[in-house]
Tab-separated table of N, CA and C in Angstrom:
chain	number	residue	atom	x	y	z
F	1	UNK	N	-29.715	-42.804	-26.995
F	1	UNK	CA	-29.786	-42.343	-25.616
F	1	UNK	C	-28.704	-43.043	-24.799
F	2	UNK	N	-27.524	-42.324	-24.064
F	2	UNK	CA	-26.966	-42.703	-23.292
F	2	UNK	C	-27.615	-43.032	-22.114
F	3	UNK	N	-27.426	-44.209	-21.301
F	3	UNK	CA	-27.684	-44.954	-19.919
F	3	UNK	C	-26.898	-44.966	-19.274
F	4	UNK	N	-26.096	-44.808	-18.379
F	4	UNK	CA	-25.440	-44.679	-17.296
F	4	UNK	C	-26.163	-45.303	-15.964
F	5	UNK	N	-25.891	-46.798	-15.748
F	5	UNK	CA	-26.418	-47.767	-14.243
F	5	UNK	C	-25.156	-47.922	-13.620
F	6	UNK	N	-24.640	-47.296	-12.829
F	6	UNK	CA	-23.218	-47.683	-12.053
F	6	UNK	C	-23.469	-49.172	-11.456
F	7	UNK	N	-22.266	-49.439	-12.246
F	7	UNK	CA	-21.728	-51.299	-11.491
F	7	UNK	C	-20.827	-51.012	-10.762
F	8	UNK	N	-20.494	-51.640	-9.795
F	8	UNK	CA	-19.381	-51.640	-9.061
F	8	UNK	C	-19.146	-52.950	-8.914
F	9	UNK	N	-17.783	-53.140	-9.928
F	9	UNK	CA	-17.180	-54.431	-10.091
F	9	UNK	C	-17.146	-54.993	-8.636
F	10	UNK	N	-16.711	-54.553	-7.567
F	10	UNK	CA	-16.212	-54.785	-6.386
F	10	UNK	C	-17.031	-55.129	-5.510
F	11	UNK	N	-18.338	-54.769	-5.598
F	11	UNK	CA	-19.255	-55.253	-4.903
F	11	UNK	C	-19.601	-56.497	-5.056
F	12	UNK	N	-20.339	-57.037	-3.609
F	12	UNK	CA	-20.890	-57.834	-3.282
F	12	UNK	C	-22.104	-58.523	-3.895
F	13	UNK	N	-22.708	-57.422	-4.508
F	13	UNK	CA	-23.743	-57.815	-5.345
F	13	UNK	C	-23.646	-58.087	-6.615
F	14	UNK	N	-24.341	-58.735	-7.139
F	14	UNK	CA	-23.808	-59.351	-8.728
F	14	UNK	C	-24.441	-58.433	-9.395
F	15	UNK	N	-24.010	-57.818	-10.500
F	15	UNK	CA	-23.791	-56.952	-11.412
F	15	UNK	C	-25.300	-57.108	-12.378
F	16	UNK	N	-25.890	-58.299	-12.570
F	16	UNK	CA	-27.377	-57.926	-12.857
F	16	UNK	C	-27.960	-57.231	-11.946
F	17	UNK	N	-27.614	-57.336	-10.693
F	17	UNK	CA	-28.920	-56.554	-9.670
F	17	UNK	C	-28.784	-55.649	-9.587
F	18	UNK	N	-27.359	-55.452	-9.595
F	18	UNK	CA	-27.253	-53.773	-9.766
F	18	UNK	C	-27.597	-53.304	-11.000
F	19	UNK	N	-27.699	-53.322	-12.221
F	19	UNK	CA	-28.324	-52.707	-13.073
F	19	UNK	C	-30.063	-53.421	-12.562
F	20	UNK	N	-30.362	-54.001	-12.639
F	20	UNK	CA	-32.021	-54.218	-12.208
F	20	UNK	C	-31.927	-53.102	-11.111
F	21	UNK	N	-31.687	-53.013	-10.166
F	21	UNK	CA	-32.274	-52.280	-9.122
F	21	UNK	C	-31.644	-50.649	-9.673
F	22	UNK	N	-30.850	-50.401	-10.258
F	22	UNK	CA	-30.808	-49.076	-10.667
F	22	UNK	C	-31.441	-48.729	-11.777
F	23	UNK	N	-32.018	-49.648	-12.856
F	23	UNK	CA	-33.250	-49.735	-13.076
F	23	UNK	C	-34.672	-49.033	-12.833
F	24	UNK	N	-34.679	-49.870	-12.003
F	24	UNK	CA	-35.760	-50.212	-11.330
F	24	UNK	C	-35.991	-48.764	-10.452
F	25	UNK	N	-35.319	-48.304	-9.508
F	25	UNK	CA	-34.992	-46.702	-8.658
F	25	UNK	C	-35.065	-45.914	-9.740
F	26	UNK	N	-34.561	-45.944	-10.853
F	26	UNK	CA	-34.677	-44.635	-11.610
F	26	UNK	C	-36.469	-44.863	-12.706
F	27	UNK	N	-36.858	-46.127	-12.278
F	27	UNK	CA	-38.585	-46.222	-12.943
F	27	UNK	C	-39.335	-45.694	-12.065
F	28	UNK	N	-39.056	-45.932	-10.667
F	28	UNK	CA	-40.128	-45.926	-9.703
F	28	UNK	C	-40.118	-44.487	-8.911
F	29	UNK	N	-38.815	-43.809	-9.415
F	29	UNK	CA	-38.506	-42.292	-8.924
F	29	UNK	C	-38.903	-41.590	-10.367
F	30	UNK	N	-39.333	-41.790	-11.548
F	30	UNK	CA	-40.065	-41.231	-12.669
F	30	UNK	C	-38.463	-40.654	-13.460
F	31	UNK	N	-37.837	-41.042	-12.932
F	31	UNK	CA	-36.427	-40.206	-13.940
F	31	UNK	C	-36.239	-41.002	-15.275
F	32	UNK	N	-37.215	-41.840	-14.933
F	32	UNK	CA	-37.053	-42.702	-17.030
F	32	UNK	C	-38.826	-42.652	-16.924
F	33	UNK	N	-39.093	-42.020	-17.606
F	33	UNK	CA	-40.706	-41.744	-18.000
F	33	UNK	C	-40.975	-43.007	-18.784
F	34	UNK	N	-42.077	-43.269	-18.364
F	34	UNK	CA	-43.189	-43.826	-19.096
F	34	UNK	C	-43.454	-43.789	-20.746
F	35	UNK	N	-42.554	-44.907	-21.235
F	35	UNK	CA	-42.791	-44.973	-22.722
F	35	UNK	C	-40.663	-44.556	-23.039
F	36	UNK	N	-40.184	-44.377	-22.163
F	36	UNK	CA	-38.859	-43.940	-22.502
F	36	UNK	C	-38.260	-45.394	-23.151
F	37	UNK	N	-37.852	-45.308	-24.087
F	37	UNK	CA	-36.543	-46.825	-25.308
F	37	UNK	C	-35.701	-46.523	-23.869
F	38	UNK	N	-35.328	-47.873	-24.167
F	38	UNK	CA	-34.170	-48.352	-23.022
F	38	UNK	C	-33.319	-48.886	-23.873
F	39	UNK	N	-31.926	-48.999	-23.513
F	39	UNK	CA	-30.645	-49.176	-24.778
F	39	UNK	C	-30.885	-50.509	-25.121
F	40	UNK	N	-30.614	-51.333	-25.994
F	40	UNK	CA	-30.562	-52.759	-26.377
F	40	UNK	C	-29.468	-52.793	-25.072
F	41	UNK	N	-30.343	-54.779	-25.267
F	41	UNK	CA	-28.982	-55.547	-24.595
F	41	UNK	C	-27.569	-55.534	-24.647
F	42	UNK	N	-27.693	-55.648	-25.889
F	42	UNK	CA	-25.720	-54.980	-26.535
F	42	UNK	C	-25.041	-53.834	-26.028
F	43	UNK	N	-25.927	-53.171	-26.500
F	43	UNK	CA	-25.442	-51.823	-26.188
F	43	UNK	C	-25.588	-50.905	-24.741
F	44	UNK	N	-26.109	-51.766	-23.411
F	44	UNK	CA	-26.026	-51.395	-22.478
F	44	UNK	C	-24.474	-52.529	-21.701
F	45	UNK	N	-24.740	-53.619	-22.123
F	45	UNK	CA	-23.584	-54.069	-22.349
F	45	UNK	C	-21.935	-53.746	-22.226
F	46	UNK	N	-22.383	-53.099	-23.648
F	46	UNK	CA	-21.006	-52.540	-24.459
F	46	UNK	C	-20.492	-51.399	-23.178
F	47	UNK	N	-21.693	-50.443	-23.080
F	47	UNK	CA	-21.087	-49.586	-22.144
F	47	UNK	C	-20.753	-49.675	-20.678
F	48	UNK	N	-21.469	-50.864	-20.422
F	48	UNK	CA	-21.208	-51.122	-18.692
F	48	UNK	C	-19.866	-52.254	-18.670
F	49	UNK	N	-19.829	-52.739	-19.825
F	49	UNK	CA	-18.827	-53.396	-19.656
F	49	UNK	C	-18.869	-54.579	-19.047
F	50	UNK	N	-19.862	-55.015	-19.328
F	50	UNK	CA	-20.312	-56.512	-19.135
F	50	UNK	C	-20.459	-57.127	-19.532
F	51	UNK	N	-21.105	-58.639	-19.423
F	51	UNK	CA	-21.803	-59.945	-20.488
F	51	UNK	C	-23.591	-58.804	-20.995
F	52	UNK	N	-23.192	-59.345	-22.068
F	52	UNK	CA	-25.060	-59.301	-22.506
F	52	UNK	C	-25.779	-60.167	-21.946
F	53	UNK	N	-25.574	-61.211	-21.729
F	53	UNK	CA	-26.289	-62.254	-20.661
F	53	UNK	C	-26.887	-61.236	-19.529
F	54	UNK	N	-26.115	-60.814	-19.139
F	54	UNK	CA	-26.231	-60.005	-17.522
F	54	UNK	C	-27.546	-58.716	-17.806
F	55	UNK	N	-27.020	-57.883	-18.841
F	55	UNK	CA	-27.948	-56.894	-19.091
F	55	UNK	C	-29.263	-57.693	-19.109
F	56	UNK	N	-29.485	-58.727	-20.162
F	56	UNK	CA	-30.706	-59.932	-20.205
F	56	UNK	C	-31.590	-60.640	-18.877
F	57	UNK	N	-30.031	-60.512	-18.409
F	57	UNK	CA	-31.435	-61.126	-17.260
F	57	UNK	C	-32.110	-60.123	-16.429
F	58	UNK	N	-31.522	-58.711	-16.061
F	58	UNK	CA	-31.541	-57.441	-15.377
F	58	UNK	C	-33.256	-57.471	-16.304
F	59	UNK	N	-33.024	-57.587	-17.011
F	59	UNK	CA	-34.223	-56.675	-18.405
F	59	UNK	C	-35.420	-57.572	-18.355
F	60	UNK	N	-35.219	-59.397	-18.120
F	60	UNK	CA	-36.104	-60.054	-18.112
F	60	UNK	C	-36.729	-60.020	-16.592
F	61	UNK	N	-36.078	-59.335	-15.444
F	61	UNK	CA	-36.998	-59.638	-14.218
F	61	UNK	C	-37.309	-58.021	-13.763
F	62	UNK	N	-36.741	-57.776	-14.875
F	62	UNK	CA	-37.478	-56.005	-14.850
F	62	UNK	C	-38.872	-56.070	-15.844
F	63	UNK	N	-39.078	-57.039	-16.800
F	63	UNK	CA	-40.224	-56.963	-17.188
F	63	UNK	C	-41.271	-58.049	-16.459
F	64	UNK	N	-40.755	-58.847	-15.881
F	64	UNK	CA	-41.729	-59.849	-15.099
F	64	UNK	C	-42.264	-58.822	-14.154
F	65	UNK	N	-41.632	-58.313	-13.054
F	65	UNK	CA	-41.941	-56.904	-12.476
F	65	UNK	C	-43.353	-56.112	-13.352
F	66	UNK	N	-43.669	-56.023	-14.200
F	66	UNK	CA	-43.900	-54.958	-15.042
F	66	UNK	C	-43.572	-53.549	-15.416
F	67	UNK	N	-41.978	-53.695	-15.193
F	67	UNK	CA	-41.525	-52.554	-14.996
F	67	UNK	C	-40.945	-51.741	-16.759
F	68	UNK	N	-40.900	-52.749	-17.146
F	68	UNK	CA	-40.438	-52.367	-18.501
F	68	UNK	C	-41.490	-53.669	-19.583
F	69	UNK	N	-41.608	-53.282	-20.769
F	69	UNK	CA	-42.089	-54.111	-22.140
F	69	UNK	C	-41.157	-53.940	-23.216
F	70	UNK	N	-41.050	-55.405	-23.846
F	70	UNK	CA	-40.199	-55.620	-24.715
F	70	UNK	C	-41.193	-55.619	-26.160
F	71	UNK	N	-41.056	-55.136	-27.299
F	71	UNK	CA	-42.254	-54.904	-28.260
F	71	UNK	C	-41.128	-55.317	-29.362
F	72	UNK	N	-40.506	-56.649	-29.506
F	72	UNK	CA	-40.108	-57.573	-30.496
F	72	UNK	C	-38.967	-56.325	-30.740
F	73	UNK	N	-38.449	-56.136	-32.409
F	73	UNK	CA	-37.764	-55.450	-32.692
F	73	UNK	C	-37.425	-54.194	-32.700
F	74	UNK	N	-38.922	-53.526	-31.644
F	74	UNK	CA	-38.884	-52.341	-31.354
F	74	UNK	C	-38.014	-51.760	-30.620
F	75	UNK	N	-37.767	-53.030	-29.284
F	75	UNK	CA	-36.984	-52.624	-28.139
F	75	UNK	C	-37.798	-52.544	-26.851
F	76	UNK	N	-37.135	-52.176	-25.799
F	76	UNK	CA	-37.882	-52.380	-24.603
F	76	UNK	C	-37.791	-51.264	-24.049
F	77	UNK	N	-39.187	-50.687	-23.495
F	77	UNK	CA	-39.487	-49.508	-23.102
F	77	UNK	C	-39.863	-49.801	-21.669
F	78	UNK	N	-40.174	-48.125	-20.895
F	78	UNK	CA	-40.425	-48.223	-19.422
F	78	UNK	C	-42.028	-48.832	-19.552
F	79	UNK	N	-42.204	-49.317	-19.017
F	79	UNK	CA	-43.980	-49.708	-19.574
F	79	UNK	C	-44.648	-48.980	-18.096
F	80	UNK	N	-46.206	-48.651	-18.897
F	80	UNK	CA	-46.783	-47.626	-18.189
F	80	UNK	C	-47.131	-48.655	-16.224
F	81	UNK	N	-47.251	-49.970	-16.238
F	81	UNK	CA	-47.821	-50.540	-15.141
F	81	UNK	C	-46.542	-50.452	-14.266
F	82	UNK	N	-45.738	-49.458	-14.224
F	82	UNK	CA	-44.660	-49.237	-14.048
F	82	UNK	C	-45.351	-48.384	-12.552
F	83	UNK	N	-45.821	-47.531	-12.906
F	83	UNK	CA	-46.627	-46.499	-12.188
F	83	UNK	C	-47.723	-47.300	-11.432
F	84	UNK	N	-48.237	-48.691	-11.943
F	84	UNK	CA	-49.091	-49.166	-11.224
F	84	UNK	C	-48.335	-50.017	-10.428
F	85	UNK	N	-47.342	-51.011	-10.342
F	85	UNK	CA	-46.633	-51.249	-9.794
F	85	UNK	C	-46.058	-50.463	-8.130
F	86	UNK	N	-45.621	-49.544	-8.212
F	86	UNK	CA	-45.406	-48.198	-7.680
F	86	UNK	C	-46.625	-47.902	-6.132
F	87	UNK	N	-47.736	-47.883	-7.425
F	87	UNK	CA	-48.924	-47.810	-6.448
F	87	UNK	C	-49.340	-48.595	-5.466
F	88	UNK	N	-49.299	-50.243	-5.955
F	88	UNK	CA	-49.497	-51.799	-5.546
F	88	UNK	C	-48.946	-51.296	-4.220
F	89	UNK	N	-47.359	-51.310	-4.413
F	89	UNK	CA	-46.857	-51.427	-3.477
F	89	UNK	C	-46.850	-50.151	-2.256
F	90	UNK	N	-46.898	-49.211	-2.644
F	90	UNK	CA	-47.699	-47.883	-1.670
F	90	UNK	C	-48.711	-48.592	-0.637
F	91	UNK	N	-49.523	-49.026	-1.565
F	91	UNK	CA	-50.835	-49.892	-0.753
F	91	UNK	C	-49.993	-50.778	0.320
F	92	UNK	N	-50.065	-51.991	-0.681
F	92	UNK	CA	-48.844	-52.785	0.425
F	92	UNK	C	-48.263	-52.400	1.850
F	93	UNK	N	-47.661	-51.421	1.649
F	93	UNK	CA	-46.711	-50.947	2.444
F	93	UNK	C	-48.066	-50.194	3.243
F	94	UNK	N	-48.668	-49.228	3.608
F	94	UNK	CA	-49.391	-48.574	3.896
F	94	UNK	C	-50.491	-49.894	4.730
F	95	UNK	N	-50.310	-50.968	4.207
F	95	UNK	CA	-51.298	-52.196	4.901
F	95	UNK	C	-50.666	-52.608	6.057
F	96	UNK	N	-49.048	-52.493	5.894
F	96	UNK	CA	-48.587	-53.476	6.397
F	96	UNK	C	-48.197	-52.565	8.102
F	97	UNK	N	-48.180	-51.220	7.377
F	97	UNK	CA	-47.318	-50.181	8.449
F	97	UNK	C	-49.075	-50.384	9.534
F	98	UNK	N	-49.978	-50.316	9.413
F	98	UNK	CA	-51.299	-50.110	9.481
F	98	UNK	C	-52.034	-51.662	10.729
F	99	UNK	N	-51.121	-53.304	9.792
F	99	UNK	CA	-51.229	-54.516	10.685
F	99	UNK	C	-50.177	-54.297	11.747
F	100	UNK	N	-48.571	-53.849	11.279
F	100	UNK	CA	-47.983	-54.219	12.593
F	100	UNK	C	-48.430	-52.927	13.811
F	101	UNK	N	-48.736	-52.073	13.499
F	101	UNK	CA	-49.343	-50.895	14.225
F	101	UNK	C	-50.225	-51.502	14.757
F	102	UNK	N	-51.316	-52.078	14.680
F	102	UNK	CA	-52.566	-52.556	15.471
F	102	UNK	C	-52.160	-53.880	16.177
F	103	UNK	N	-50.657	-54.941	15.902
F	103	UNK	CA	-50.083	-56.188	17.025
F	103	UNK	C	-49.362	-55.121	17.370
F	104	UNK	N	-49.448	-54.215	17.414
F	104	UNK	CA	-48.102	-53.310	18.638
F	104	UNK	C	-46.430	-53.117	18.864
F	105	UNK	N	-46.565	-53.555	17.182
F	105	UNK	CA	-45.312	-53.360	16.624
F	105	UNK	C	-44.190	-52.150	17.169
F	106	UNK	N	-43.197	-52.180	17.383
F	106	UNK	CA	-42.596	-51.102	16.995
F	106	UNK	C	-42.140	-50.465	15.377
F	107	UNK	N	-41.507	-49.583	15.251
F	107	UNK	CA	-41.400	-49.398	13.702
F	107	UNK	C	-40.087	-50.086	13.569
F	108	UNK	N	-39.321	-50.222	14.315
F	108	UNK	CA	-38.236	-51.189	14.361
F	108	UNK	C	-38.281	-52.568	13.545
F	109	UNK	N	-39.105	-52.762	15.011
F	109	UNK	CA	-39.539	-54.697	14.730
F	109	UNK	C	-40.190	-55.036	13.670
F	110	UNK	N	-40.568	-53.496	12.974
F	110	UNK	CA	-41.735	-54.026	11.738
F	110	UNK	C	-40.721	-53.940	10.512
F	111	UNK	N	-39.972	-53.034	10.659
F	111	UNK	CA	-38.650	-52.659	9.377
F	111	UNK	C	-38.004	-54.241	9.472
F	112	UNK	N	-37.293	-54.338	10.166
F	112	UNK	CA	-36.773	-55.210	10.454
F	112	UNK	C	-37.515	-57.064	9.767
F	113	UNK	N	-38.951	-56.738	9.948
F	113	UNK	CA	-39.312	-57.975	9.033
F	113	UNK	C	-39.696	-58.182	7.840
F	114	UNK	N	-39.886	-56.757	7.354
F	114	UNK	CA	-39.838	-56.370	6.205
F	114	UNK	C	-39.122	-56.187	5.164
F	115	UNK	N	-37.133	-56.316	6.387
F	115	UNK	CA	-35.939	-56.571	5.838
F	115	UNK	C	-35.917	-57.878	5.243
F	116	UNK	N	-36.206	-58.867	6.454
F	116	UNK	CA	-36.166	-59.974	6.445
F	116	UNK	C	-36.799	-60.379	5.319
F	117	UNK	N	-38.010	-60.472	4.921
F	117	UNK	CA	-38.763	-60.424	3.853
F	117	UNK	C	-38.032	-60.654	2.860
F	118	UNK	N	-37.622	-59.331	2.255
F	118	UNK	CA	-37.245	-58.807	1.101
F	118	UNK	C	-35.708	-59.412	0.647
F	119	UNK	N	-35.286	-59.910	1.914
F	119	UNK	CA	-34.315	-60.667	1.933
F	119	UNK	C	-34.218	-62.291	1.187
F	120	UNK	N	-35.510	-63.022	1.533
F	120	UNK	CA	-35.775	-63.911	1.068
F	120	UNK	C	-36.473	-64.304	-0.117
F	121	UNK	N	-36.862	-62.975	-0.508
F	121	UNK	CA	-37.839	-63.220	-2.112
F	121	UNK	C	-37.149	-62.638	-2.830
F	122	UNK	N	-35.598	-62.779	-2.716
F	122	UNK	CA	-34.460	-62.570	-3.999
F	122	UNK	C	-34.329	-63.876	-4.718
């Protein structure tokens, strides 16, 4: 199976996150199903044109996530808590839109700390 995660050497962001988070967008938008083989380390590698280190670490905080399972020599697949994951955070989000709504948030002031947030638990 060909993978295709656009890196952009040029960016600002380091080249694991961008494969983690394109990853990660194509698990949580269902375009890599549930149970789909994901390329070896090497060989996502080979084609992005990177360290295997890099693919490795993309792959190890994509499975801490529970976004993917590694099954020894099998390889690492989309793992199903992928979808529960997904959900968690629906909730989450749906809690949170729900607290700053009742302190009288704007949707601004609430995005905005939610930026902030997400900013700091990188």
């Amino acid at each position: 199976m060909r993978m295709i995660v656009p890196v952009d050497s040029s960016s600002s962001v380091p080249p694991f996150e961008q494969v983690r988070s394109g990853l990660a967008e194509r698990i949580n938008s269902g375009a890599l199903a549930v149970g789909t083989k994901l390329p070896t380390v090497r060989g996502l590698a080979e084609e992005l044109g990177i360290a295997p280190n890099t693919i490795a670490r993309a792959y190890r905080e994509l499975e801490e996530a529970g976004l993917i399972e590694t099954r020894g020599r099998a390889g690492s697949f989309v793992a199903s808590s992928g979808d529960e994951s997904l959900s968690r955070a629906r909730e989450a989000a749906q809690t949170y839109a729900a607290v700053t709504r009742a302190l009288g948030l704007s949707a601004d002031e609430a995005l905005a700390i939610a930026r902030a947030a997400l900013r700091l638990a990188r």
